[in-house]
Coordinates of C-alpha atoms in Angstrom, one line a residue:
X8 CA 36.5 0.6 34.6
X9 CA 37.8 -2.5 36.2
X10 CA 33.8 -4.2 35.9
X11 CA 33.5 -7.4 36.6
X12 CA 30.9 -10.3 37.9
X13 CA 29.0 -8.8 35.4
X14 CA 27.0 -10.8 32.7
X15 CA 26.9 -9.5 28.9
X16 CA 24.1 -10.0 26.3
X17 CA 23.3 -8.7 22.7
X18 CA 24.1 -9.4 19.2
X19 CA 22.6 -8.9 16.0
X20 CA 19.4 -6.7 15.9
X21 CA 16.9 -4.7 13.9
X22 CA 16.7 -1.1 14.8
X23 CA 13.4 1.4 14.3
X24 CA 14.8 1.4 10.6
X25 CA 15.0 -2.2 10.0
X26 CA 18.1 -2.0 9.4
X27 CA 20.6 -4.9 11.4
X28 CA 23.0 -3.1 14.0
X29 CA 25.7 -4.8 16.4
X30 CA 25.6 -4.1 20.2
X31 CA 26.2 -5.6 23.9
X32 CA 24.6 -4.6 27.0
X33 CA 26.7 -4.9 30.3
X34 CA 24.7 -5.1 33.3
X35 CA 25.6 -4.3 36.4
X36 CA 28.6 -6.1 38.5
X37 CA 31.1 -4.7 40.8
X38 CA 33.3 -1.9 40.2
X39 CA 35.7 -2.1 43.6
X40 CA 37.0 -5.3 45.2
X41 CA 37.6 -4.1 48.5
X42 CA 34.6 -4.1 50.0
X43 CA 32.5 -5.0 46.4
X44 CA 30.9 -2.2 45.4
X45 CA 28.4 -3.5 42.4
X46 CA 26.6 -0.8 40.4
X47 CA 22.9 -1.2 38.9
X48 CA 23.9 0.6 35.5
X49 CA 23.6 -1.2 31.4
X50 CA 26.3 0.2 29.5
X51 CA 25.5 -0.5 25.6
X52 CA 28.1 -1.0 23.5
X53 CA 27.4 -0.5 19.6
X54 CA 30.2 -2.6 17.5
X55 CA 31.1 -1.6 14.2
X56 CA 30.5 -3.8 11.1
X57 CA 33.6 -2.4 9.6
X58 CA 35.8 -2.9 11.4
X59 CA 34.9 -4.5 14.5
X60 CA 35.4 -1.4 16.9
X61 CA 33.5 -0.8 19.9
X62 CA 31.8 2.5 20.8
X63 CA 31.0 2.5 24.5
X64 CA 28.1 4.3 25.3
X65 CA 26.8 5.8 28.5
X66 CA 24.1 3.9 30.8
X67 CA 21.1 3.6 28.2
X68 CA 18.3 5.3 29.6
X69 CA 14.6 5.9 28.9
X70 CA 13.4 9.6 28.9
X71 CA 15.6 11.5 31.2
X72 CA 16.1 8.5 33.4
X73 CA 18.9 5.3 33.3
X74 CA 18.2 2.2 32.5
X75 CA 19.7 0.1 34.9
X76 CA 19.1 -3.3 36.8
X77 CA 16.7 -2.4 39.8
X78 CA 19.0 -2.3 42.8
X79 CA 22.6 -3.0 42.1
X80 CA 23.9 -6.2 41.8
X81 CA 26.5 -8.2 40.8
X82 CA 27.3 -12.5 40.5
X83 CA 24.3 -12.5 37.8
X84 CA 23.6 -14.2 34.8
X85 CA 21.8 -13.0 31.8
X86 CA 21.0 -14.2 28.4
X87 CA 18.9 -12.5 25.1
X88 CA 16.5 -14.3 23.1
X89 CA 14.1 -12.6 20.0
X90 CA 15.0 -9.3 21.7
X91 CA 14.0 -10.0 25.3
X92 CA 16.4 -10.1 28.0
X93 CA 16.3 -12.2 31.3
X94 CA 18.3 -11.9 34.3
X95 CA 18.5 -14.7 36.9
X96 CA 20.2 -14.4 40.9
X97 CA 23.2 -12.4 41.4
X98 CA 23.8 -10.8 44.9
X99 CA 22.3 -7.2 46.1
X100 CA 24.1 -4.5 46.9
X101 CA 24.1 -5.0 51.0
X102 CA 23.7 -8.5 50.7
X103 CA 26.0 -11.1 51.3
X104 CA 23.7 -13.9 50.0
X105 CA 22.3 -14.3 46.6
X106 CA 18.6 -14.1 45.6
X107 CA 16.2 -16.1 43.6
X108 CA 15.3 -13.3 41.8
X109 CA 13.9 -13.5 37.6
X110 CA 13.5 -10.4 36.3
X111 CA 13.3 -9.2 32.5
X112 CA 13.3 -6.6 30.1
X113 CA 13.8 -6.0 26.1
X114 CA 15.8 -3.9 23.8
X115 CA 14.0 -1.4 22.0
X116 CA 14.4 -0.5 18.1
X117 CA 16.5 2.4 18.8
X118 CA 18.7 0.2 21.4
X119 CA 17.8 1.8 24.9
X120 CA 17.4 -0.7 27.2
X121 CA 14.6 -0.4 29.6
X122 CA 15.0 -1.2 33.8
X123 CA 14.5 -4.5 34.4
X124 CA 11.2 -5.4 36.1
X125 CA 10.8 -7.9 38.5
X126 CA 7.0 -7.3 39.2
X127 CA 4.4 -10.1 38.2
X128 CA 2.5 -9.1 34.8
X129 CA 5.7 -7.2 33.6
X130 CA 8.2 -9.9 32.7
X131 CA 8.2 -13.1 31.4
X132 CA 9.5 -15.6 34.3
X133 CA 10.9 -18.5 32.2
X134 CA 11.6 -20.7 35.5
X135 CA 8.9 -21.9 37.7
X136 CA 6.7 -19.4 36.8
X137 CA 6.8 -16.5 39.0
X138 CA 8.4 -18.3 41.6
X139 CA 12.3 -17.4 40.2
X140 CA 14.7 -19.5 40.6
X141 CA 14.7 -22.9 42.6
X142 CA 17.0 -21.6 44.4
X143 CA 19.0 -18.5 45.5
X144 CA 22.2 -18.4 43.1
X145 CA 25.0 -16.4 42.0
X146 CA 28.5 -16.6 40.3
X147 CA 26.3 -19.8 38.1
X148 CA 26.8 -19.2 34.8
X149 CA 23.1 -19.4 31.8
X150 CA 23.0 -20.1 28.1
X151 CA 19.7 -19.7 25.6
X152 CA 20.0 -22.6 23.2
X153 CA 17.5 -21.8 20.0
X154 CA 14.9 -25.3 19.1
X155 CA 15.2 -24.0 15.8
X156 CA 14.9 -27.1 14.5
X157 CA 11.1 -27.9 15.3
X158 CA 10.0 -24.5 16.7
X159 CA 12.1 -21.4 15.6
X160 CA 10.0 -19.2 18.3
X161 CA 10.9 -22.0 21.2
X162 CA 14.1 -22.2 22.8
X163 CA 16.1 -24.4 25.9
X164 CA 17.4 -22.2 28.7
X165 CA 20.0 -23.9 31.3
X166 CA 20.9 -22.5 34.4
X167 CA 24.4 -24.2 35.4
X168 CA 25.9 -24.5 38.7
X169 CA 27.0 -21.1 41.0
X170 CA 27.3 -20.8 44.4
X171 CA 24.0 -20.6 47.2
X172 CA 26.2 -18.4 49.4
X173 CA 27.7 -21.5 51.3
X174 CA 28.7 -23.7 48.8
X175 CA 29.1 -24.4 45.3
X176 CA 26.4 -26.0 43.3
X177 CA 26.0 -28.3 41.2
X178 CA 22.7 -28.6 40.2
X179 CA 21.6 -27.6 36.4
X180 CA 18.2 -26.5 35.9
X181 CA 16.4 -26.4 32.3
X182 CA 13.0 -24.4 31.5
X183 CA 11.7 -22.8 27.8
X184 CA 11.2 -20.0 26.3
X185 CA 8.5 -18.9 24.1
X186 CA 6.8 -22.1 25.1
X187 CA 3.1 -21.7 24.2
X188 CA 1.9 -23.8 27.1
X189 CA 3.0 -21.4 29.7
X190 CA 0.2 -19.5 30.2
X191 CA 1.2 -16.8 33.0
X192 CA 3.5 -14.7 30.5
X193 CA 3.4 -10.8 29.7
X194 CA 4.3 -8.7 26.5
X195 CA 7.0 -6.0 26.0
X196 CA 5.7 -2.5 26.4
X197 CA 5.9 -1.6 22.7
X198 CA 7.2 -3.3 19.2
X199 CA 7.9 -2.1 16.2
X200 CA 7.0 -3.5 12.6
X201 CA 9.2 -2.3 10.2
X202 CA 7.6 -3.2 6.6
X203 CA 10.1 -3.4 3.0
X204 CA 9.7 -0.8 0.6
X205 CA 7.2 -0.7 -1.9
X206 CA 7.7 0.4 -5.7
X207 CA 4.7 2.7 -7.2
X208 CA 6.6 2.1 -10.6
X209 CA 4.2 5.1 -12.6
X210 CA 5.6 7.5 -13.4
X211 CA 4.4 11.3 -11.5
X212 CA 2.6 9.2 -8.9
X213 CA 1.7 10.4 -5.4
X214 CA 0.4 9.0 -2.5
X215 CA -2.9 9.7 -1.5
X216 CA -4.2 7.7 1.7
X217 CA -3.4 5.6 3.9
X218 CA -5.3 2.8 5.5
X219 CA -5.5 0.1 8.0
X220 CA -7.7 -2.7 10.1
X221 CA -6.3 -3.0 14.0
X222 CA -7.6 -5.3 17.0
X223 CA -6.8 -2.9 19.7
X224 CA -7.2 -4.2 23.3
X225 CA -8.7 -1.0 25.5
X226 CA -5.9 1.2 26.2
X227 CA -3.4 -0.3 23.7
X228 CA -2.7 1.5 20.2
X229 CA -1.4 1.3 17.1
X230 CA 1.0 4.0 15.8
X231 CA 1.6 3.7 11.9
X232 CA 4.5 6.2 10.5
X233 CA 5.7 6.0 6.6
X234 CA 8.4 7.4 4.9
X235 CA 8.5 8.5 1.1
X236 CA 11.7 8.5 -1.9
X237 CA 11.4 9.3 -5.4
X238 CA 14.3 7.3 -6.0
X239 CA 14.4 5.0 -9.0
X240 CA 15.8 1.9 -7.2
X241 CA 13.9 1.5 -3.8
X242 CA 15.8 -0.6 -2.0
X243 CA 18.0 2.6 -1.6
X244 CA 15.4 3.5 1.0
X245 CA 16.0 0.0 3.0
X246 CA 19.6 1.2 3.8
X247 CA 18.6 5.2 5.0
X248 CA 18.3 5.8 8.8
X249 CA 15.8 7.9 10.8
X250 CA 18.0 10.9 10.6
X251 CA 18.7 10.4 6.2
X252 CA 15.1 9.8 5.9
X253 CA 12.7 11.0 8.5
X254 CA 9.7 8.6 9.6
X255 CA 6.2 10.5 8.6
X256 CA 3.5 10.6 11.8
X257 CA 0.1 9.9 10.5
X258 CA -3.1 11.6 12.3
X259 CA -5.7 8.8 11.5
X260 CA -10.3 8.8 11.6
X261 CA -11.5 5.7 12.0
X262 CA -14.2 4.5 9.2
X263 CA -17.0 2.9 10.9
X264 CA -18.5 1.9 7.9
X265 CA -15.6 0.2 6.7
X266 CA -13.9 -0.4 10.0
X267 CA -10.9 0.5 9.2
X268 CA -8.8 4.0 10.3
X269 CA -7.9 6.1 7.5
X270 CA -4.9 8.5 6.8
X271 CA -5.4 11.0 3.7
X272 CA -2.4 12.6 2.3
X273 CA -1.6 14.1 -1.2
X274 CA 2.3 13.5 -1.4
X275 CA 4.8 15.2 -3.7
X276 CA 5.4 12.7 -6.8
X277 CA 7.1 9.8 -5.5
X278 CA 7.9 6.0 -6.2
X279 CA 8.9 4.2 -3.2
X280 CA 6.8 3.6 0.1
X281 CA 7.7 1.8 3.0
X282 CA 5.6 2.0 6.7
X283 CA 6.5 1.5 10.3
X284 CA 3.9 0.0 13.1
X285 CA 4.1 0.8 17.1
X286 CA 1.9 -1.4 18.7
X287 CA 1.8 -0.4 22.5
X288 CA -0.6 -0.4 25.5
X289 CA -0.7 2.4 28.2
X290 CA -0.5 2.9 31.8
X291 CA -4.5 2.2 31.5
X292 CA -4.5 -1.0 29.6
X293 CA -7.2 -3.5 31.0
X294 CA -4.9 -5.9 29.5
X295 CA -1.4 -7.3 28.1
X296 CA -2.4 -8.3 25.0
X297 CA -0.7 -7.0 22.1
X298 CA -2.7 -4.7 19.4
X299 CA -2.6 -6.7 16.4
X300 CA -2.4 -5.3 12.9
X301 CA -4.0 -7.1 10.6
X302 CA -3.8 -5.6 7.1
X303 CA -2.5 -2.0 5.6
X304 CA -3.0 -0.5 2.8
X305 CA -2.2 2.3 0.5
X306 CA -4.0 4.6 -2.3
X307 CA -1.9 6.1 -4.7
X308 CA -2.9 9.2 -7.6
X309 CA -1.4 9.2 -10.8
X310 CA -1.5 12.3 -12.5
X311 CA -3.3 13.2 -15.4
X312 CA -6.7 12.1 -17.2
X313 CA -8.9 11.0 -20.1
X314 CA -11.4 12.8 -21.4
X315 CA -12.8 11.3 -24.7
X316 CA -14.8 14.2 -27.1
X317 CA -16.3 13.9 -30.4
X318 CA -14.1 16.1 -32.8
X319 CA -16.3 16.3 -35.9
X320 CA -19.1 13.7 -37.8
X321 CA -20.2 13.8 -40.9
X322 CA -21.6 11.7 -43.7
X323 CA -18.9 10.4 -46.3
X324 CA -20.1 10.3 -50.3
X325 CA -18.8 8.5 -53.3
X326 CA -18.0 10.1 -56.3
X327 CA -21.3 10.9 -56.8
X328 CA -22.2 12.4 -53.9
X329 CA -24.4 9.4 -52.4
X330 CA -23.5 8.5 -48.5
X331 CA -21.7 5.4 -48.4
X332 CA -20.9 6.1 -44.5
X333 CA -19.7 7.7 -41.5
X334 CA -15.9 10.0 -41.3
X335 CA -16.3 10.4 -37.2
X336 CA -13.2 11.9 -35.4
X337 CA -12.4 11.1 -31.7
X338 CA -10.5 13.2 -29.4
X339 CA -8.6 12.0 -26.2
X340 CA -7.7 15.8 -24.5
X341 CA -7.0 16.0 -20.8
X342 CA -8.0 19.9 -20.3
X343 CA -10.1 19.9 -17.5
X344 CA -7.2 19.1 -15.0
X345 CA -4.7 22.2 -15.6
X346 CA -1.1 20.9 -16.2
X347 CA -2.0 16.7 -15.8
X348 CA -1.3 14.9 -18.9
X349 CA -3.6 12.7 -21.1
X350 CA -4.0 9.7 -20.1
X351 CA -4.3 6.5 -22.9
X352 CA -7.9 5.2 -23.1
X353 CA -6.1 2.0 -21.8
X354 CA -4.7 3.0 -18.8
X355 CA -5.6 0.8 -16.0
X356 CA -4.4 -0.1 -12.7
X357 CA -1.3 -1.4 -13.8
X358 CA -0.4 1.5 -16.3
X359 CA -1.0 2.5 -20.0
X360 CA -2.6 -1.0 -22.1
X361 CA -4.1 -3.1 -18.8
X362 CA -8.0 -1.7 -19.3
X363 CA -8.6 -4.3 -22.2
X364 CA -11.0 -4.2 -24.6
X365 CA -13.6 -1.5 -26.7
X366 CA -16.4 0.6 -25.8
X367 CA -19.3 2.2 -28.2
X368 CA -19.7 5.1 -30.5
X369 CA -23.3 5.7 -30.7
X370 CA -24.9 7.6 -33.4
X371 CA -28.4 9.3 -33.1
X372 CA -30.2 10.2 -36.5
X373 CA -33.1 12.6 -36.9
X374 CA -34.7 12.2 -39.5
X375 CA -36.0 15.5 -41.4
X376 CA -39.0 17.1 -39.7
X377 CA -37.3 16.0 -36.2
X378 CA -35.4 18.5 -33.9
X379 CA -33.0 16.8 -31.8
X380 CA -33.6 18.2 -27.8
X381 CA -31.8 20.9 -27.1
X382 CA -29.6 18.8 -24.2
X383 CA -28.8 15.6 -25.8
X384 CA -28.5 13.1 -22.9
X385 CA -25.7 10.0 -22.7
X386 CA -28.1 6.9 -23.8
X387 CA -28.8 4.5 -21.5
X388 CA -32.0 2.7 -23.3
X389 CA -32.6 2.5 -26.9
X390 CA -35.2 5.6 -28.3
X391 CA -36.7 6.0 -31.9
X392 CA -34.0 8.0 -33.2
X393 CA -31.2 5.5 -32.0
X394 CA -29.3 3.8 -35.1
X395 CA -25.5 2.8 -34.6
X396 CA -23.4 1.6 -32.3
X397 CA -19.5 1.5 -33.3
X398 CA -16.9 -0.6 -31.6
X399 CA -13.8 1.4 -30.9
X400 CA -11.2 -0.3 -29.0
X401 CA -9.7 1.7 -25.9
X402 CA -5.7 1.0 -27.4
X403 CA -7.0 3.1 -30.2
X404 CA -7.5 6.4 -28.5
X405 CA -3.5 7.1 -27.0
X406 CA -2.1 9.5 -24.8
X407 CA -1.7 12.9 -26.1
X408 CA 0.8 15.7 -24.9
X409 CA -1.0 17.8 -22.2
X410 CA -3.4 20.2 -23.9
X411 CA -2.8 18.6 -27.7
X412 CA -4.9 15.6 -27.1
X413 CA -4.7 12.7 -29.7
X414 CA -7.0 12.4 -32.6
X415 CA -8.5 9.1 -33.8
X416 CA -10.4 8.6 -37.0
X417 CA -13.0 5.5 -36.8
X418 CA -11.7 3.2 -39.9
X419 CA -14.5 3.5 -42.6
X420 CA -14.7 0.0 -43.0
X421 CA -16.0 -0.6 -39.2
X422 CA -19.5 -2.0 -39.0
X423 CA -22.4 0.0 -38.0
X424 CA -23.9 -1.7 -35.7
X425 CA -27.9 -1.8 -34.9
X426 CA -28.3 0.1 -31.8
X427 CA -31.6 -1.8 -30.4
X428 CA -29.7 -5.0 -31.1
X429 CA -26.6 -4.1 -29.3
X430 CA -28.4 -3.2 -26.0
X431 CA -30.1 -6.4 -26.2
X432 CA -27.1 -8.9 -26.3
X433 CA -26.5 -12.0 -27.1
X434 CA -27.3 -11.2 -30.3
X435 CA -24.1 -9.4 -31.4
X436 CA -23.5 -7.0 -34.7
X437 CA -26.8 -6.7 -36.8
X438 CA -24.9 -4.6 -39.8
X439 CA -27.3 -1.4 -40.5
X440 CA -27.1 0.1 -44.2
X441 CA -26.7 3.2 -45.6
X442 CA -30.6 3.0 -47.1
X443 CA -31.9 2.1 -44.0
X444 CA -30.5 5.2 -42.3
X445 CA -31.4 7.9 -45.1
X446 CA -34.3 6.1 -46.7
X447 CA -35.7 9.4 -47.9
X448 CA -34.5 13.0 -49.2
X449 CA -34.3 15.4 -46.6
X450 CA -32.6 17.4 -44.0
X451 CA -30.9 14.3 -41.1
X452 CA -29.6 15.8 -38.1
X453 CA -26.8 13.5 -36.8
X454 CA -25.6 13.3 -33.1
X455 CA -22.5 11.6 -31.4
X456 CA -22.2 10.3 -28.4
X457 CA -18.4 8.6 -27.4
X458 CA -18.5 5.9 -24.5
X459 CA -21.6 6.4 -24.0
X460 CA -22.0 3.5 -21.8
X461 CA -19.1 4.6 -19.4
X462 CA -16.3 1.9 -20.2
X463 CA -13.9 4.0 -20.2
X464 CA -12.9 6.0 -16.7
X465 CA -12.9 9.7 -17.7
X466 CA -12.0 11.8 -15.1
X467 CA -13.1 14.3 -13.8
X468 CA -16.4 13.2 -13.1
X469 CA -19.7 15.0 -12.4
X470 CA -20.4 17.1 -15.0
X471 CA -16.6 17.3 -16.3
X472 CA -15.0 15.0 -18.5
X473 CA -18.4 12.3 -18.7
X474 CA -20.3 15.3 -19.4
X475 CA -18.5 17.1 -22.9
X476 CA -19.4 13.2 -24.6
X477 CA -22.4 14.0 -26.9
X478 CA -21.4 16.3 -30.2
X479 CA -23.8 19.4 -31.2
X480 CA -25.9 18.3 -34.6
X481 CA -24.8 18.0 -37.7
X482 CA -27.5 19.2 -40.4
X483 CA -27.1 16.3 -43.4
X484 CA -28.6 17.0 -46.3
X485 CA -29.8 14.3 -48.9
X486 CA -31.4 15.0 -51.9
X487 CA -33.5 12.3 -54.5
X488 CA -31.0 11.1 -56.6
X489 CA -28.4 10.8 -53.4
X490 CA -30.6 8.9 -51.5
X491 CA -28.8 5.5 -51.4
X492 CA -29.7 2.3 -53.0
X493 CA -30.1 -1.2 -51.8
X494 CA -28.3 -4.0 -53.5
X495 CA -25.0 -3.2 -55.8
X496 CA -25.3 -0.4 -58.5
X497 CA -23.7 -1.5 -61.8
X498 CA -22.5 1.6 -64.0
X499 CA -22.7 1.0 -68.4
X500 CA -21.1 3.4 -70.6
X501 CA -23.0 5.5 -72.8
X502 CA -23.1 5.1 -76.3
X503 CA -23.7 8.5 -78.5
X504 CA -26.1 7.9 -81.4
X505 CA -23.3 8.1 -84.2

């Protein structure tokens, strides 16, 4: 009550949410006329954005203590600037002369105000280096005016007339901040990175890790905290505070290997994602330097799985009963991961039809006299009783309800593809026929193999889903007059002797 030769800075700023708040800081002045008695406390002020009211709020402090200006004082000036604040002259309590004194501080994202400090190394002195001012000053008055135009980080600072304690002044100094050529500058203690929110946008998803790359001076650190909604629009999250939506603390390893630390979570299902970055030093920092974060990233799980089986294979037959091809049913049936659904074939990165393109049906045939082993292997090099390779494409093999799967029958007219030829591209498609395959009566023994190349990502691995590829034999049996022919077959009537 009654404050005055007190200066006032603030505006607009971004809190620990990111969100943009309103508030003023009042620093110090007198509080009696008769003698002056100034104080050393920062009252904040938070304005509303409603209505323009004014919360007045007791000094800010840090921890148990109040922030406040050093010793109290009053006949200062003070301006803001990118969130750092800077304090020039005034007159201590005691005194009846004014000091030269610079001394700075900056507001915090959740609008404390730490004490001022007037020690070399722990503000940045903006006028004549460490030095203060020119000369001892008070009751002068100090505006920031922003260089936006050529360097938005840059701006003009004038210090304009005041008193020396004797007489008035009227002197105007000018110096810079955020200049890049002043070398003998400091950092705050902390700063915060607040990032936007990002959209998963697949459905059931859940976060899985979390990982970054820091340069971290000795004693500095980088604190990363995230926040999670499973909200359809997520720019809801934007607009929730701390308190709506808790910040997340991380407990990270660091990864040698790939020299980066890494966070591992398994979230409930979620959509939106949005991180916050301390960067600080400690009492023990060798240095001033701020930890710089260079890249983060983020692993997310989407539920469910394929897992691609051979239903059933067998031989098809004319009328007559003579092979004329393959009838071979795949299966894509997600039950190795209890209560996940099945997954298209051509579910990539990006959701269902981004994994583009086909993989290969490959069909072994025994011929009689040959047992096929007793644990057929997935190919990976052509053998004697190698035939076909079919080309299925991975949009043909959809998503199934969990535990029903979806069935796909290879079209008959599909071409059987030599196997040998296949493996040893460019040469394409070498069409195999049906005589080539059953060139003699007998019992064939016919094995399956889907994807056996690995195209398609079936999960889970090792021994799960890649291992149930390769169908059990089926026992075909041709006899002489089935055994099929080369060339066309052209059918006459029969004419009975009248």
């Amino acid at each position: 009550q009654g404050l005055w030769g007190a200066p006032v800075v603030g505006g607009s700023l971004r809190d620990a949410n990111g969100q943009t708040v309103i508030s003023y800081y009042l620093m110090g002045g007198n509080t009696d006329p008769a003698p002056a008695a100034p104080t050393s406390n920062i009252y904040r002020v938070d304005v509303s954005t409603s209505d323009g009211s004014l919360n007045v709020s007791q000094p800010s402090g840090v921890g148990s203590g109040n922030a406040s200006t050093g010793t109290p004082r009053s006949g200062h000036t003070a301006v803001q600037f990118k969130g750092s604040v800077y304090v020039a002259g005034g007159i201590d309590q005691g005194q009846t002369t004014p000091n030269r004194l610079v001394s700075g501080s900056y507001i915090q994202p959740d609008r404390r105000f730490p004490d001022l400090d007037p020690s070399p190394g722990g503000v940045t002195y903006f006028i004549n280096k460490n030095t203060g001012l020119p000369a001892p000053r008070s009751g002068h008055g100090m505006v920031v005016v922003p260089n936006a135009a050529t360097n938005p980080t840059r701006a003009f600072v004038y210090l304009i007339g005041g008193s020396d304690g004797v007489t008035t002044q009227a002197t105007n100094y000018v110096t810079t901040i955020g200049d890049p050529n002043i070398t003998t500058v400091s950092f705050p203690y902390e700063g915060f990175y607040i990032s936007k929110t990002v959209p998963f946008a697949k459905a059931n998803a859940r976060l899985k890790r979390i990982f970054w790359a820091a340069d971290i001076p000795t004693g500095a650190g980088v604190e990363i905290n995230y926040r999670l909604s499973n909200a359809a629009d997520c720019t809801t999250l934007d607009s929730k505070t701390e308190i709506e939506v808790p910040w997340q603390p991380t407990t990270a390893t660091f990864n040698a290997a790939a020299g980066q630390f890494e966070y591992s979570i398994l979230s409930d299902i979620t959509n939106c994602f949005q991180y916050r970055a301390r960067l600080t030093p400690n009492a023990q920092s060798e240095t001033n330097t701020t930890p710089y974060l260079k890249r983060l990233g983020i692993v997310i799980e989407v539920p469910g799985a394929i897992d691609l089986t051979v239903k059933s294979a067998n031989v098809s037959r004319n009328v007559n009963n003579v092979p004329i091809g393959f009838n071979i049913t795949l299966r894509n049936k997600n039950t190795l991961l209890v209560n996940e659904p099945t997954l298209a074939a051509d579910f990539g990165i990006n959701g269902p039809g981004t994994a583009l393109g086909s993989f290969f049906v490959d069909v072994f045939i025994y011929p009689p006299g040959i047992t096929p082993p007793a644990s057929h292997t997935i190919p990976t090099v052509p053998s004697a009783y190698t035939a076909l390779s079919i080309d299925v494409f991975r949009s043909e093999l959809q998503a199934g309800p969990n535990g029903i799967g979806f069935d796909f029958t290879i079209p008959s007219d599909r071409p059987l593809c030599d196997y040998t030829v296949r493996y040893n591209p460019p040469n394409g498609c070498t069409v195999r026929s049906m005589k080539s395959l059953f060139p003699t009566a007998g019992t064939y023994k016919i094995v399956v193999v889907v994807d056996g190349n690995n195209d398609v990502t079936e999960q889970p691995t090792g021994g799960g889903a890649e291992g149930n590829n390769v169908s059990v034999a089926t026992s075909v049996i041709i006899t002489g007059d089935q055994v099929p022919k080369d060339g066309s077959t052209i059918y006459l009537p029969r004419i009975a002797k009248p």
